[in-house]
mmCIF file of C-alpha atoms in Angstrom:
data_model
loop_
_atom_site.group_PDB
_atom_site.id
_atom_site.type_symbol
_atom_site.label_atom_id
_atom_site.label_comp_id
_atom_site.label_asym_id
_atom_site.label_seq_id
_atom_site.Cartn_x
_atom_site.Cartn_y
_atom_site.Cartn_z
ATOM 1 C CA UNK A 1 -29.815 6.324 -7.123
ATOM 2 C CA UNK A 2 -33.052 4.784 -8.495
ATOM 3 C CA UNK A 3 -31.141 1.760 -9.823
ATOM 4 C CA UNK A 4 -29.419 1.350 -6.456
ATOM 5 C CA UNK A 5 -32.758 1.355 -4.643
ATOM 6 C CA UNK A 6 -34.178 -1.322 -6.986
ATOM 7 C CA UNK A 7 -31.113 -3.506 -6.435
ATOM 8 C CA UNK A 8 -31.290 -2.881 -2.722
ATOM 9 C CA UNK A 9 -34.876 -4.134 -2.638
ATOM 10 C CA UNK A 10 -33.903 -7.290 -4.511
ATOM 11 C CA UNK A 11 -31.106 -8.006 -2.050
ATOM 12 C CA UNK A 12 -33.370 -7.448 0.933
ATOM 13 C CA UNK A 13 -35.777 -10.105 -0.362
ATOM 14 C CA UNK A 14 -32.951 -12.622 -0.775
ATOM 15 C CA UNK A 15 -31.121 -11.977 2.479
ATOM 16 C CA UNK A 16 -33.847 -13.460 4.661
ATOM 17 C CA UNK A 17 -32.901 -16.966 3.600
ATOM 18 C CA UNK A 18 -29.265 -16.554 2.570
ATOM 19 C CA UNK A 19 -27.870 -15.898 6.033
ATOM 20 C CA UNK A 20 -29.411 -18.908 7.685
ATOM 21 C CA UNK A 21 -25.876 -20.326 7.402
ATOM 22 C CA UNK A 22 -24.235 -19.550 10.737
ATOM 23 C CA UNK A 23 -20.591 -19.139 11.611
ATOM 24 C CA UNK A 24 -18.805 -22.472 11.770
ATOM 25 C CA UNK A 25 -15.558 -23.445 13.488
ATOM 26 C CA UNK A 26 -13.412 -26.573 13.358
ATOM 27 C CA UNK A 27 -10.198 -27.670 15.054
ATOM 28 C CA UNK A 28 -7.936 -30.556 13.996
ATOM 29 C CA UNK A 29 -4.644 -31.822 15.475
ATOM 30 C CA UNK A 30 -1.599 -31.581 13.220
ATOM 31 C CA UNK A 31 -0.491 -35.051 14.233
ATOM 32 C CA UNK A 32 -1.805 -37.941 16.403
ATOM 33 C CA UNK A 33 -1.144 -37.596 20.098
ATOM 34 C CA UNK A 34 -1.328 -33.803 20.174
ATOM 35 C CA UNK A 35 -4.223 -32.257 22.107
ATOM 36 C CA UNK A 36 -6.789 -30.351 20.128
ATOM 37 C CA UNK A 37 -6.698 -26.645 20.934
ATOM 38 C CA UNK A 38 -10.036 -24.926 21.465
ATOM 39 C CA UNK A 39 -8.813 -21.715 19.874
ATOM 40 C CA UNK A 40 -10.883 -20.969 16.808
ATOM 41 C CA UNK A 41 -10.551 -17.424 15.510
ATOM 42 C CA UNK A 42 -13.413 -15.085 16.394
ATOM 43 C CA UNK A 43 -13.959 -13.120 13.199
ATOM 44 C CA UNK A 44 -15.478 -9.698 12.588
ATOM 45 C CA UNK A 45 -15.907 -7.898 9.257
ATOM 46 C CA UNK A 46 -16.937 -4.314 8.554
ATOM 47 C CA UNK A 47 -17.468 -2.360 5.344
ATOM 48 C CA UNK A 48 -16.397 1.120 6.405
ATOM 49 C CA UNK A 49 -14.899 1.689 2.938
ATOM 50 C CA UNK A 50 -17.813 0.387 0.876
ATOM 51 C CA UNK A 51 -17.640 -0.529 -1.968
ATOM 52 C CA UNK A 52 -13.838 -0.358 -2.221
ATOM 53 C CA UNK A 53 -13.097 -3.031 0.382
ATOM 54 C CA UNK A 54 -14.281 -5.046 3.365
ATOM 55 C CA UNK A 55 -11.968 -5.031 6.387
ATOM 56 C CA UNK A 56 -11.899 -8.149 8.566
ATOM 57 C CA UNK A 57 -10.123 -8.911 11.820
ATOM 58 C CA UNK A 58 -10.083 -11.749 14.322
ATOM 59 C CA UNK A 59 -8.967 -12.671 17.800
ATOM 60 C CA UNK A 60 -7.844 -15.852 19.540
ATOM 61 C CA UNK A 61 -7.989 -16.948 23.176
ATOM 62 C CA UNK A 62 -4.804 -16.162 25.145
ATOM 63 C CA UNK A 63 -1.785 -18.227 24.123
ATOM 64 C CA UNK A 64 -0.651 -20.822 26.710
ATOM 65 C CA UNK A 65 2.441 -19.713 28.664
ATOM 66 C CA UNK A 66 4.533 -22.604 27.344
ATOM 67 C CA UNK A 67 3.855 -21.730 23.698
ATOM 68 C CA UNK A 68 7.011 -20.535 21.928
ATOM 69 C CA UNK A 69 5.972 -20.379 18.289
ATOM 70 C CA UNK A 70 3.565 -17.707 17.020
ATOM 71 C CA UNK A 71 0.296 -18.651 15.383
ATOM 72 C CA UNK A 72 0.030 -17.888 11.670
ATOM 73 C CA UNK A 73 -3.141 -17.504 9.635
ATOM 74 C CA UNK A 74 -4.429 -18.337 6.186
ATOM 75 C CA UNK A 75 -7.266 -16.005 5.130
ATOM 76 C CA UNK A 76 -9.378 -16.755 2.073
ATOM 77 C CA UNK A 77 -12.873 -15.918 0.872
ATOM 78 C CA UNK A 78 -15.316 -17.118 -1.739
ATOM 79 C CA UNK A 79 -18.672 -16.134 -3.163
ATOM 80 C CA UNK A 80 -21.405 -18.559 -2.167
ATOM 81 C CA UNK A 81 -21.671 -21.168 0.564
ATOM 82 C CA UNK A 82 -20.769 -24.125 -1.675
ATOM 83 C CA UNK A 83 -17.540 -25.691 -0.410
ATOM 84 C CA UNK A 84 -16.275 -26.336 -3.964
ATOM 85 C CA UNK A 85 -16.443 -22.676 -4.947
ATOM 86 C CA UNK A 86 -13.306 -20.844 -6.091
ATOM 87 C CA UNK A 87 -11.427 -19.062 -3.294
ATOM 88 C CA UNK A 88 -9.323 -15.899 -3.305
ATOM 89 C CA UNK A 89 -6.856 -14.588 -0.712
ATOM 90 C CA UNK A 90 -8.031 -12.068 1.836
ATOM 91 C CA UNK A 91 -5.018 -9.747 1.810
ATOM 92 C CA UNK A 92 -2.860 -9.840 4.959
ATOM 93 C CA UNK A 93 0.213 -7.684 5.638
ATOM 94 C CA UNK A 94 1.995 -10.720 7.169
ATOM 95 C CA UNK A 95 1.030 -14.365 7.873
ATOM 96 C CA UNK A 96 0.926 -13.551 11.600
ATOM 97 C CA UNK A 97 -1.390 -10.549 11.118
ATOM 98 C CA UNK A 98 -4.874 -10.771 12.628
ATOM 99 C CA UNK A 99 -6.555 -8.711 9.928
ATOM 100 C CA UNK A 100 -7.131 -8.877 6.193
ATOM 101 C CA UNK A 101 -8.785 -6.938 3.397
ATOM 102 C CA UNK A 102 -11.226 -8.140 0.742
ATOM 103 C CA UNK A 103 -10.765 -5.722 -2.179
ATOM 104 C CA UNK A 104 -13.170 -4.705 -4.932
ATOM 105 C CA UNK A 105 -16.437 -5.678 -3.299
ATOM 106 C CA UNK A 106 -19.049 -7.138 -5.617
ATOM 107 C CA UNK A 107 -22.071 -4.931 -5.019
ATOM 108 C CA UNK A 108 -25.510 -6.445 -4.496
ATOM 109 C CA UNK A 109 -24.272 -9.972 -5.000
ATOM 110 C CA UNK A 110 -27.052 -12.535 -5.051
ATOM 111 C CA UNK A 111 -24.898 -14.919 -3.011
ATOM 112 C CA UNK A 112 -23.075 -14.138 0.265
ATOM 113 C CA UNK A 113 -19.363 -13.866 0.760
ATOM 114 C CA UNK A 114 -17.843 -16.572 2.979
ATOM 115 C CA UNK A 115 -14.621 -15.729 4.824
ATOM 116 C CA UNK A 116 -12.412 -18.615 5.979
ATOM 117 C CA UNK A 117 -9.767 -17.905 8.626
ATOM 118 C CA UNK A 118 -7.474 -20.858 9.352
ATOM 119 C CA UNK A 119 -5.215 -20.529 12.391
ATOM 120 C CA UNK A 120 -2.073 -22.682 12.227
ATOM 121 C CA UNK A 121 -1.066 -23.390 15.851
ATOM 122 C CA UNK A 122 2.117 -25.217 16.898
ATOM 123 C CA UNK A 123 0.125 -28.435 17.462
ATOM 124 C CA UNK A 124 -3.180 -28.000 15.646
ATOM 125 C CA UNK A 125 -5.112 -26.177 12.966
ATOM 126 C CA UNK A 126 -8.433 -24.419 13.610
ATOM 127 C CA UNK A 127 -10.763 -22.707 11.157
ATOM 128 C CA UNK A 128 -13.685 -20.320 11.335
ATOM 129 C CA UNK A 129 -16.132 -19.561 8.538
ATOM 130 C CA UNK A 130 -18.222 -16.411 8.430
ATOM 131 C CA UNK A 131 -20.834 -15.648 5.747
ATOM 132 C CA UNK A 132 -21.854 -12.041 5.161
ATOM 133 C CA UNK A 133 -23.505 -9.694 2.686
ATOM 134 C CA UNK A 134 -21.368 -6.561 2.214
ATOM 135 C CA UNK A 135 -24.340 -4.206 2.254
ATOM 136 C CA UNK A 136 -25.394 -5.535 5.651
ATOM 137 C CA UNK A 137 -22.074 -4.879 7.365
ATOM 138 C CA UNK A 138 -21.702 -1.287 6.201
ATOM 139 C CA UNK A 139 -20.632 0.893 9.099
ATOM 140 C CA UNK A 140 -19.000 4.194 8.192
ATOM 141 C CA UNK A 141 -16.277 5.650 10.336
ATOM 142 C CA UNK A 142 -17.371 8.710 12.357
ATOM 143 C CA UNK A 143 -17.696 12.064 10.572
ATOM 144 C CA UNK A 144 -14.665 14.317 10.813
ATOM 145 C CA UNK A 145 -13.853 17.966 11.256
ATOM 146 C CA UNK A 146 -16.859 18.884 13.386
ATOM 147 C CA UNK A 147 -16.719 22.650 13.815
ATOM 148 C CA UNK A 148 -18.935 25.046 15.775
ATOM 149 C CA UNK A 149 -19.531 28.731 15.054
ATOM 150 C CA UNK A 150 -21.836 31.128 16.955
ATOM 151 C CA UNK A 151 -24.448 32.993 14.902
ATOM 152 C CA UNK A 152 -26.551 36.056 15.755
ATOM 153 C CA UNK A 153 -29.900 35.379 17.348
ATOM 154 C CA UNK A 154 -28.798 32.750 19.851
ATOM 155 C CA UNK A 155 -27.898 30.161 17.210
ATOM 156 C CA UNK A 156 -24.966 27.812 16.787
ATOM 157 C CA UNK A 157 -23.820 26.617 13.363
ATOM 158 C CA UNK A 158 -22.426 23.067 13.185
ATOM 159 C CA UNK A 159 -20.411 21.887 10.198
ATOM 160 C CA UNK A 160 -18.639 18.566 9.474
ATOM 161 C CA UNK A 161 -17.203 16.396 6.712
ATOM 162 C CA UNK A 162 -17.827 12.765 5.689
ATOM 163 C CA UNK A 163 -15.174 10.355 6.991
ATOM 164 C CA UNK A 164 -12.130 10.272 4.727
ATOM 165 C CA UNK A 165 -12.392 6.481 4.595
ATOM 166 C CA UNK A 166 -15.806 6.706 2.864
ATOM 167 C CA UNK A 167 -14.597 6.720 -0.757
ATOM 168 C CA UNK A 168 -17.479 8.090 -2.854
ATOM 169 C CA UNK A 169 -19.775 10.303 -0.741
ATOM 170 C CA UNK A 170 -21.143 12.008 -3.848
ATOM 171 C CA UNK A 171 -22.392 8.629 -5.159
ATOM 172 C CA UNK A 172 -22.983 6.596 -1.998
ATOM 173 C CA UNK A 173 -24.492 9.330 0.087
ATOM 174 C CA UNK A 174 -24.570 9.375 3.856
ATOM 175 C CA UNK A 175 -27.137 10.701 6.282
ATOM 176 C CA UNK A 176 -26.324 12.166 9.663
ATOM 177 C CA UNK A 177 -27.554 12.477 13.216
ATOM 178 C CA UNK A 178 -26.502 15.290 15.516
ATOM 179 C CA UNK A 179 -26.571 15.244 19.273
ATOM 180 C CA UNK A 180 -25.749 18.179 21.493
ATOM 181 C CA UNK A 181 -25.995 19.295 25.069
ATOM 182 C CA UNK A 182 -25.239 22.347 27.090
ATOM 183 C CA UNK A 183 -22.303 22.132 29.483
ATOM 184 C CA UNK A 184 -23.706 20.832 32.768
ATOM 185 C CA UNK A 185 -26.850 19.294 31.258
ATOM 186 C CA UNK A 186 -27.606 15.659 32.058
ATOM 187 C CA UNK A 187 -28.786 14.500 28.618
ATOM 188 C CA UNK A 188 -28.120 15.033 24.940
ATOM 189 C CA UNK A 189 -30.726 16.328 22.546
ATOM 190 C CA UNK A 190 -30.709 14.561 19.173
ATOM 191 C CA UNK A 191 -31.812 15.692 15.704
ATOM 192 C CA UNK A 192 -31.839 14.019 12.301
ATOM 193 C CA UNK A 193 -31.301 12.150 10.191
ATOM 194 C CA UNK A 194 -30.411 14.823 7.643
ATOM 195 C CA UNK A 195 -28.415 14.630 4.396
ATOM 196 C CA UNK A 196 -26.646 17.984 4.711
ATOM 197 C CA UNK A 197 -23.220 18.366 6.300
ATOM 198 C CA UNK A 198 -24.234 21.348 8.397
ATOM 199 C CA UNK A 199 -26.971 22.178 10.881
ATOM 200 C CA UNK A 200 -28.069 25.195 12.893
ATOM 201 C CA UNK A 201 -28.889 24.688 16.554
ATOM 202 C CA UNK A 202 -31.461 27.273 17.591
ATOM 203 C CA UNK A 203 -32.414 28.819 20.906
ATOM 204 C CA UNK A 204 -29.053 28.237 22.552
ATOM 205 C CA UNK A 205 -28.527 29.943 25.864
ATOM 206 C CA UNK A 206 -26.404 33.075 26.026
ATOM 207 C CA UNK A 207 -23.085 32.694 27.823
ATOM 208 C CA UNK A 208 -23.338 28.881 27.591
ATOM 209 C CA UNK A 209 -20.999 26.286 26.128
ATOM 210 C CA UNK A 210 -22.208 23.374 24.033
ATOM 211 C CA UNK A 211 -20.803 19.940 23.202
ATOM 212 C CA UNK A 212 -21.835 18.455 19.831
ATOM 213 C CA UNK A 213 -21.220 15.089 18.094
ATOM 214 C CA UNK A 214 -22.251 13.699 14.701
ATOM 215 C CA UNK A 215 -22.835 10.120 13.462
ATOM 216 C CA UNK A 216 -23.283 8.787 9.909
ATOM 217 C CA UNK A 217 -25.095 5.956 8.141
ATOM 218 C CA UNK A 218 -25.557 4.844 4.542
ATOM 219 C CA UNK A 219 -28.427 6.850 3.047
ATOM 220 C CA UNK A 220 -30.360 3.728 2.005
ATOM 221 C CA UNK A 221 -30.357 2.339 5.576
ATOM 222 C CA UNK A 222 -27.933 -0.513 4.948
ATOM 223 C CA UNK A 223 -25.720 -1.562 7.825
ATOM 224 C CA UNK A 224 -25.558 0.450 11.016
ATOM 225 C CA UNK A 225 -24.757 3.894 12.286
ATOM 226 C CA UNK A 226 -21.171 4.908 12.850
ATOM 227 C CA UNK A 227 -19.842 5.651 16.272
ATOM 228 C CA UNK A 228 -20.248 9.260 17.352
ATOM 229 C CA UNK A 229 -17.588 11.667 16.206
ATOM 230 C CA UNK A 230 -15.096 13.180 18.576
ATOM 231 C CA UNK A 231 -16.918 15.835 20.612
ATOM 232 C CA UNK A 232 -16.624 19.418 19.443
ATOM 233 C CA UNK A 233 -17.217 22.221 21.934
ATOM 234 C CA UNK A 234 -17.769 25.908 21.387
ATOM 235 C CA UNK A 235 -14.519 27.583 22.373
ATOM 236 C CA UNK A 236 -16.187 30.888 23.155
ATOM 237 C CA UNK A 237 -19.284 31.983 25.061
ATOM 238 C CA UNK A 238 -22.250 32.991 22.983
ATOM 239 C CA UNK A 239 -23.374 36.540 22.903
ATOM 240 C CA UNK A 240 -26.970 37.693 23.118
#
């Protein structure tokens, strides 16, 4: 963990200048006389399986009604912003798929990844480039298996598991936030972050029902918090 924190600090110093390169997009006609389509892919990448892979997806504006041929895509990535750098395929299930996977992420790289999505339209070709640092797009999936159990003394025990998509929770630890509210209350109460995968809510009201959700983030504060988990509710009233 100490080595990871040292590397994390080094990356944080470099990132301030490395991501001054913004997303770029270009469109070219396939042949003279064809109109240029303003349909560059809008790309999004997320490292919910860090460091095993980065998952990327993209969207296009709606296809014109008279279009009969599907758009295909060429997805590649490279390390560094230099245009002459070596490129590798971002793995797609099919050429028409609007998602791809970058496997085997290089941790704490001193240069950013650059993803290139080229959309091959019936009459034109358009490309989008997106630079990113894997550590900065970490966003775990929501925790799973949130379970509530009443305890004596007007307490409620909450237990959950890391998301199954997070590959090495014992090495790349997560921290958690918990929010809960009594049935009928207007607002949630929030606690955390904590590193444990259980928490005891105290001073709950007798004969009340509670709704609880949990969110996760990388322990070293990289990336952003996950979405909240599916709500779990106490299935029984709580005794005194």
